[in-house]
Structures are given as C-alpha cells and as structure tokens.
XYZ file of C-alpha atoms in Angstrom:
423
model
C -46.317 -21.396 9.114
C -43.657 -22.584 7.148
C -41.980 -18.940 8.210
C -43.199 -20.222 11.961
C -40.977 -22.952 11.362
C -37.808 -21.300 10.297
C -37.919 -19.136 13.554
C -38.458 -21.822 15.393
C -35.248 -23.615 13.842
C -33.402 -20.475 14.267
C -34.369 -19.816 17.577
C -33.912 -23.437 18.992
C -31.225 -25.115 16.837
C -27.777 -25.097 18.934
C -24.494 -26.399 17.887
C -21.601 -26.719 20.254
C -18.579 -25.203 19.605
C -15.768 -27.840 18.535
C -13.440 -28.620 21.012
C -10.015 -27.655 21.544
C -7.361 -29.079 19.588
C -4.071 -30.341 20.232
C -1.400 -27.611 20.178
C -0.036 -29.111 16.848
C -3.086 -29.551 15.328
C -4.825 -27.750 12.882
C -8.537 -26.727 12.173
C -9.999 -29.117 9.277
C -12.697 -28.151 7.233
C -13.805 -31.715 5.791
C -16.599 -31.949 3.940
C -17.811 -27.853 4.642
C -19.829 -26.954 2.261
C -20.071 -23.353 0.509
C -23.331 -22.281 -0.853
C -24.484 -19.058 -2.631
C -27.581 -18.282 -1.239
C -30.296 -16.003 -3.538
C -32.599 -14.036 -1.040
C -34.657 -11.456 -2.042
C -35.939 -9.459 0.789
C -34.738 -8.193 3.742
C -36.687 -10.654 5.975
C -34.850 -13.627 4.323
C -31.405 -12.340 4.834
C -32.215 -11.340 8.460
C -33.173 -14.943 9.307
C -29.916 -16.130 7.619
C -27.548 -13.908 9.216
C -29.548 -14.520 12.465
C -28.583 -18.169 11.682
C -24.810 -17.291 11.091
C -24.781 -15.353 14.762
C -26.330 -17.706 16.601
C -24.808 -21.402 15.354
C -21.387 -22.328 14.750
C -22.107 -24.541 12.199
C -22.513 -21.623 10.194
C -20.107 -19.274 8.793
C -20.501 -16.266 6.774
C -18.295 -15.715 3.475
C -19.264 -12.958 1.461
C -22.635 -10.847 1.142
C -24.122 -8.719 -1.478
C -27.516 -6.781 -2.227
C -28.770 -10.161 -3.435
C -26.503 -13.237 -2.034
C -24.768 -14.915 0.423
C -21.746 -16.593 0.867
C -22.399 -19.338 3.534
C -20.174 -22.115 4.712
C -21.842 -25.135 6.308
C -20.332 -27.336 8.358
C -21.480 -31.367 7.321
C -23.426 -31.762 10.028
C -25.993 -29.179 9.314
C -26.641 -29.530 5.733
C -29.479 -31.597 5.500
C -31.263 -29.161 8.036
C -30.203 -26.254 6.462
C -31.641 -27.588 3.298
C -34.698 -27.776 4.543
C -35.005 -24.393 5.944
C -33.924 -22.975 2.808
C -36.751 -24.559 1.461
C -38.931 -23.307 4.148
C -37.619 -19.831 3.712
C -38.111 -19.692 -0.415
C -35.060 -19.033 -1.187
C -32.028 -20.981 -3.401
C -28.863 -21.703 -2.760
C -26.049 -23.389 -4.991
C -23.086 -25.095 -4.205
C -19.927 -23.287 -5.183
C -17.430 -25.198 -2.889
C -18.012 -29.038 -1.622
C -15.136 -29.341 0.145
C -13.449 -26.625 1.770
C -10.918 -28.487 3.079
C -9.857 -30.195 -0.418
C -9.222 -26.681 -1.656
C -6.735 -26.086 1.608
C -5.265 -29.466 1.180
C -4.638 -28.336 -2.322
C -3.453 -24.924 -1.388
C -0.892 -26.326 1.063
C 0.651 -28.800 -1.595
C 1.399 -25.925 -3.694
C 2.758 -23.863 -1.052
C 5.522 -27.059 0.069
C 6.343 -27.152 -3.473
C 7.446 -23.864 -4.146
C 8.996 -23.332 -0.695
C 12.403 -22.867 -1.333
C 12.431 -19.178 -2.010
C 10.270 -16.294 -1.289
C 8.293 -15.388 -4.569
C 4.546 -15.412 -5.717
C 3.971 -18.771 -7.052
C 2.724 -19.600 -3.182
C 1.713 -17.830 -0.274
C 4.699 -16.910 2.221
C 4.539 -16.780 5.939
C 4.873 -13.726 8.490
C 8.681 -14.783 9.033
C 9.348 -15.084 5.488
C 7.795 -11.613 4.248
C 9.775 -10.255 7.419
C 12.942 -11.750 5.955
C 12.240 -10.505 2.391
C 11.440 -6.856 3.514
C 14.742 -7.028 5.825
C 16.717 -7.716 2.423
C 14.878 -4.966 0.588
C 16.149 -2.189 3.109
C 19.509 -3.613 2.008
C 19.489 -3.842 -1.425
C 17.498 0.067 -1.801
C 18.681 1.543 0.844
C 18.232 4.855 -0.524
C 14.745 5.056 -1.377
C 13.155 2.437 1.435
C 12.484 3.278 4.761
C 11.069 0.885 7.479
C 8.128 2.199 9.310
C 6.512 0.804 12.427
C 3.114 0.908 12.936
C 3.281 -0.365 16.845
C 2.775 -3.753 18.359
C 0.008 -6.638 18.573
C -1.829 -8.177 21.340
C 0.808 -10.851 21.344
C 3.963 -8.902 21.122
C 4.732 -8.670 17.257
C 5.631 -5.458 15.756
C 3.668 -4.468 13.171
C 5.858 -3.505 9.766
C 5.810 -1.321 6.712
C 8.141 0.237 4.062
C 8.145 3.612 2.805
C 9.321 3.754 -0.673
C 10.530 7.284 -1.617
C 12.341 8.681 -4.590
C 12.044 12.070 -4.018
C 10.874 14.880 -1.666
C 7.625 16.619 -2.468
C 5.394 13.698 -3.872
C 1.803 12.746 -3.278
C 1.302 9.891 -1.068
C -0.477 6.653 -1.402
C -1.013 4.310 1.785
C -1.857 0.720 1.365
C -2.918 -1.354 4.047
C -3.031 -5.217 3.529
C -4.028 -8.187 5.372
C -6.229 -6.530 8.299
C -8.332 -10.155 8.065
C -6.119 -12.816 8.249
C -7.469 -15.030 6.323
C -6.968 -12.935 3.178
C -3.925 -14.237 1.916
C -3.935 -13.116 -1.593
C -3.532 -9.338 -0.491
C -0.452 -9.619 1.576
C 0.542 -11.461 -1.564
C -0.160 -9.131 -3.990
C 0.890 -6.047 -1.339
C 4.573 -7.823 -1.635
C 4.202 -8.516 -5.583
C 3.513 -4.707 -5.864
C 6.578 -3.714 -3.623
C 8.971 -5.562 -5.720
C 7.687 -4.031 -8.880
C 7.659 -0.425 -7.912
C 11.391 -1.214 -6.560
C 12.678 -3.444 -9.884
C 10.452 -3.085 -12.534
C 11.824 -1.346 -15.526
C 8.357 -0.730 -17.334
C 7.804 2.733 -17.996
C 4.419 3.302 -16.134
C 5.707 1.743 -12.864
C 8.977 3.468 -12.950
C 6.322 6.356 -13.271
C 4.339 5.784 -10.306
C 7.072 4.655 -8.418
C 8.919 7.490 -8.535
C 6.477 10.541 -8.564
C 4.528 9.023 -5.456
C 5.737 8.134 -1.512
C 4.472 4.840 -1.192
C 3.298 3.453 2.607
C 2.625 -0.257 2.657
C 1.806 -2.606 5.185
C 1.772 -6.001 4.236
C 0.349 -7.752 7.264
C -1.551 -5.486 9.590
C -3.033 -8.194 11.581
C 0.349 -10.005 12.257
C -1.468 -12.214 15.115
C -4.195 -13.404 13.144
C -2.050 -14.015 9.903
C 0.023 -15.923 11.693
C -2.706 -18.100 13.490
C -4.069 -18.870 9.781
C -0.710 -20.351 8.826
C -0.253 -22.121 11.887
C -3.841 -23.280 13.245
C -6.881 -22.758 11.270
C -6.495 -21.335 7.811
C -10.076 -19.603 8.063
C -9.135 -17.411 10.932
C -10.549 -13.570 9.991
C -10.035 -11.711 13.494
C -7.316 -10.946 16.103
C -6.367 -12.544 18.454
C -7.061 -10.785 21.632
C -9.369 -12.999 24.291
C -12.636 -11.140 25.250
C -12.981 -11.265 28.916
C -16.940 -11.840 28.887
C -16.919 -14.411 26.271
C -15.236 -17.732 26.013
C -14.812 -16.654 22.075
C -11.278 -14.786 20.597
C -10.827 -12.106 19.007
C -12.560 -9.069 17.440
C -13.094 -7.739 13.613
C -10.252 -5.266 13.238
C -12.404 -3.513 10.289
C -15.009 -2.618 12.354
C -13.416 -1.591 15.430
C -11.899 2.258 14.021
C -13.522 4.919 15.475
C -15.690 6.131 12.990
C -19.515 5.532 13.226
C -18.365 2.432 15.013
C -21.962 0.001 15.804
C -23.979 2.242 13.973
C -26.776 1.043 11.992
C -26.360 -2.292 12.500
C -23.202 -2.173 10.373
C -21.182 -4.967 13.271
C -21.877 -7.199 15.597
C -22.090 -7.231 19.725
C -22.169 -11.089 19.873
C -18.226 -11.649 20.367
C -18.177 -15.261 18.969
C -19.565 -13.072 15.649
C -16.774 -13.203 12.562
C -17.670 -9.038 12.637
C -17.676 -8.814 16.195
C -16.643 -4.643 16.773
C -15.140 -5.316 20.108
C -15.854 -4.088 23.227
C -15.083 -0.449 22.218
C -13.353 1.262 19.315
C -10.103 0.791 19.583
C -10.336 -2.142 21.902
C -7.802 -3.836 19.503
C -3.905 -2.439 20.031
C -3.362 -2.814 15.782
C -6.102 -0.831 15.312
C -5.542 1.922 17.759
C -1.895 2.015 16.193
C -2.631 1.767 12.604
C -5.027 5.208 13.847
C -1.916 6.652 15.424
C 0.429 6.335 12.738
C -2.076 6.956 10.026
C -2.922 10.473 11.781
C 0.848 10.990 11.828
C 1.006 11.172 8.192
C -2.478 11.631 7.014
C -1.033 15.132 6.055
C 1.428 13.405 3.377
C -1.103 10.575 2.271
C -3.938 11.287 -0.548
C -4.920 8.037 -1.461
C -5.811 4.832 0.803
C -6.180 1.536 -0.440
C -7.105 -1.205 2.088
C -6.502 -4.834 0.535
C -9.209 -7.528 0.832
C -11.094 -10.233 -0.648
C -12.829 -11.580 -2.135
C -15.785 -10.468 -4.545
C -13.764 -8.141 -6.926
C -15.491 -4.885 -5.824
C -14.010 -1.017 -5.215
C -15.774 0.281 -2.379
C -15.891 4.036 -1.063
C -17.513 5.028 2.042
C -19.379 5.173 3.471
C -20.284 2.080 5.120
C -22.413 3.032 8.038
C -25.339 3.656 5.872
C -26.621 3.544 2.308
C -28.562 6.585 2.413
C -25.748 9.033 2.847
C -22.461 10.004 0.922
C -19.134 11.890 0.430
C -19.507 15.085 -1.451
C -17.045 13.993 -4.024
C -19.084 10.732 -4.228
C -19.571 11.543 -8.300
C -15.340 11.695 -8.103
C -15.300 8.702 -6.160
C -17.104 6.744 -8.384
C -15.081 8.222 -11.532
C -12.168 6.889 -10.345
C -13.354 3.817 -9.317
C -14.676 3.519 -13.159
C -11.382 3.749 -14.362
C -10.095 0.977 -12.098
C -12.468 -1.020 -12.900
C -11.907 -0.137 -17.125
C -8.670 -0.909 -16.689
C -8.691 -4.353 -15.002
C -11.097 -5.537 -17.084
C -9.604 -4.572 -20.390
C -6.599 -7.179 -19.434
C -7.160 -10.306 -20.996
C -8.010 -12.000 -17.990
C -11.247 -10.195 -18.432
C -12.085 -9.487 -14.325
C -15.016 -7.623 -13.614
C -15.090 -4.724 -10.781
C -18.312 -3.548 -9.693
C -17.940 -0.615 -7.465
C -19.559 1.855 -5.316
C -19.976 3.071 -1.648
C -19.749 0.216 0.641
C -22.953 0.029 2.155
C -25.037 0.695 -1.081
C -23.067 -1.854 -2.827
C -22.878 -4.602 -0.054
C -24.456 -3.763 3.234
C -23.227 -1.361 6.342
C -20.350 -1.902 7.870
C -18.931 0.648 10.314
C -15.799 1.414 12.074
C -13.702 0.323 8.739
C -10.090 1.830 7.317
C -11.733 3.501 4.326
C -14.297 5.436 6.372
C -11.791 6.412 8.714
C -9.141 7.548 6.107
C -11.681 9.659 4.806
C -12.967 10.867 8.134
C -9.175 12.261 8.561
C -9.179 13.903 5.512
C -8.048 11.604 2.702
C -10.609 12.125 0.157
C -9.885 9.117 -2.354
C -10.550 6.045 0.086
C -11.198 2.651 -1.189
C -11.485 -0.932 -0.129
C -10.174 -2.949 -2.907
C -11.945 -6.669 -2.458
C -10.048 -8.656 -4.932
C -10.445 -12.253 -6.404
C -12.667 -14.301 -6.498
C -16.756 -14.244 -6.569
C -16.910 -17.494 -4.890
C -15.282 -20.152 -6.997
C -12.516 -20.440 -4.009
C -13.346 -17.637 -2.131
C -10.740 -16.822 0.517
C -8.848 -20.403 -0.488
C -7.235 -18.665 -3.657
C -5.051 -21.159 -5.463
C -1.307 -19.603 -5.602
C -1.659 -19.481 -9.505
C -3.764 -16.646 -9.092
C -1.551 -14.328 -7.227
C 0.573 -13.110 -10.060
C -2.638 -12.339 -12.383
C -4.647 -10.988 -9.411
C -1.666 -8.942 -8.707
C -1.349 -7.600 -12.385
C -4.300 -6.535 -12.190
C -4.409 -4.827 -9.251
C -1.492 -2.674 -10.286
C -2.917 -1.900 -13.520
C -6.019 -0.745 -11.684
C -3.691 1.602 -9.453
C -2.583 2.760 -12.487
C -5.624 4.111 -13.609
C -6.654 5.548 -10.675
C -4.026 7.553 -10.657
C -4.016 8.979 -13.733
C -7.821 9.835 -12.820
C -6.784 10.947 -9.769
C -4.666 13.741 -10.875
C -7.151 14.715 -13.969
C -9.492 15.737 -10.997
C -6.800 17.392 -8.984
C -6.887 15.186 -5.657
C -2.847 14.749 -5.870
C -1.756 18.072 -5.028
C 0.584 18.537 -2.087
C -1.867 18.782 0.669
C-alpha cells in the first residue's frame, strides 16, 4: 500500500517550470536543500530517479552505489519527506540553503576580482585573456590549440605545452559540465605550474611530456553559469522537440550512446544524451580533435566534480571491463594513495565508472579508450557533498595541489607499466 502511494505520488505530482526571468536577473536557489539519500535496493533508486526526471523541483547532484545527492526546492520539501518515509529510505541534509553558498561564493569572487589568480573563480573571458598572456610570455614552449566552435559561436581554445620533440602526450579536458567550476580553476593552475614552477618533480613532468589542456570545453554553458544560472550543467543548444534547452555533453559521444540506460532521452533531464551522437558541435569538435592527436596521446584525464573518484572505462556496463583493467586499477591506486598522503588527507575511490557509480554512456573517457588511449579516467574532484558544485574558492589551491600530486604519481605508475612509450 505504501509503495502504491509512492508510485501514485511520482506519477501525479507535477511542478511547473519557472517563468523566464528578465535578461539581467539571475536564477536563484533560495532555501533549496541538498539531501544525501541512502538507498538499499534498485527499486528505491529507480523511484527517486523517476521523481527527478519528471519534476523540475528535484535535481540530482551526485550518485554512488548506495547514495544519491538530491536538491529539492522549498515548495516540495515536506511532500518529499513524506515520500521518503513511504519508500522506507533515509536522507540527511547536507546543504540547507544552496543560495547562501552561491552568495558567499559571489562575495569571495568579488573581493578577489582585481587580477587573475586562484583565490576566486574566473570567467571565460578572464581565462582566455590569461591564456593570451601565457602565449606571449612562453612562446617557445606553448602553442594555442583550437578545438572548434560552440553552438553560440564561441571558440573552444586550449594550450599545448611542449619542451621537446618525442615526448609522450597527456590530454586534459575540463569544464565539459558547465557548473563544475573547480575543474577549470584547477586546469589553469596546473598550466601555470607546468610553466613557472621550479619544483624538480613538476619540471620533470612539464618537460618530459607534451600537454594538451582544454580549460573550458563547454564554453556556452560555462558562460551561462556566470551570467545567469550558477547550477547549469548542459550545453545551450535548443531542442527542436522541446522547450527545454541543452544536452549533457558527456553523454553525447558516439561510444555506446544511450546503452543500458546510461543517459536520458528526456530533453529536460540533466543527463539528456541529445537527439543523436554528436548533436552538440562542441562534442563533434572535441572528438575530431582528439582523433587528430590520439596517436600522440598516452593518457587522457577528464576533470569533473564532485565525489572524489577516479573512474576508468567502461561506463556503459558494470559487467564488462577493459583488457587492461587491472593496470587501470593499479594506476588509479597510485593517484589515490599519493593524494591521501598529503596533509589534507583527501580520500579518492576508484574503479570503472559503471561499477563505482552507475551506467553512464557516451562519455569522454570511454571515447578516448575506444580511440586507443589506454589510460583514460574521469577525475571527480572535491568534495563529497558538503559544498557540492559550489565549492568555495578557498579550496581551489588545495584541490589543485592534490590533483598535481596525483598526476605525478599516475604518470610514474604508467611509466612502470610501459604505457608511456611513443606510439
């Protein structure tokens, strides 16, 4: 009877989408609460995810094998609690007011806005201006790379850093999901370290690898998060069959696209895979560029947040694994151990995406692996839900330092296993 009531709630409860805001007004999340929900069986998970897909008052932030982080709008909180009881699940409040976090972040960004740096989050224009300065300061070892054009006509730019010919290559993709600001902040900090640090270990990886780094792949969505909606995830291309906008770019690669429920066919869903593979010009451009350099790239890292995970292929099934899966686990362990050994003590878990998290098809790391890049990971950065996507700027440098140490350990383990030989 209680389960029937839950199904009835899921089927009948409808929330209207928010009205279009004036051009100069930002989306607000006053009194939106993020809950961490514990579930113990597939039915509970399925019912919660159906709730998310059908109603705009619920937004899935993160998922693991036993937990879901769910943002609930204030008009739905009481009814949500009732349904948790009916479903015999439990939830803990992790963020009591999302807008309060956003407001605090905005104040911190404003205070540190005088120059480019890593005590605040930078806009796309600021990142590009900084890149232009980098190309001027380090012309002998840097080169601009152009991935392509976005739907709204922005150029997707990156940097190649190469100190000598014959190096193995590392490709870093960042900010494919628009709201994950910590990723581009970390990527730009990492670029700066590769070029300016005097540390012996950093100089070793800087000068003995070719680095291909794209600080912001989803340029339209990233701009939208700064100008309109801090929590926007997708691209900004309209959907011809829906009033909803955007596709999840990390479900849009032509690799096991839409297999095993690894993405949504609902245009309003956060993980909407698009009407077809490569429907998003950003992802078509990324795949074309990656194909053009795949013979020079030994390692690919796709920066994401949050959950503190290192996820290897495959994402489309928890029942199949790459031939070199044991090596992927060994390399990931080296990364995680190095990060945990730092004074911060940050713990990373690792494994295939589908076995550690959930099925997620059409992602960058699976596509890279399909193209012959045998070391390919999604790196889910800080934290585990206390701040979620709105990680305070004070955590940028600690997170970046962890990422650097992890990458050094990862490359060392790759070398031991023979993955860094020239192709």
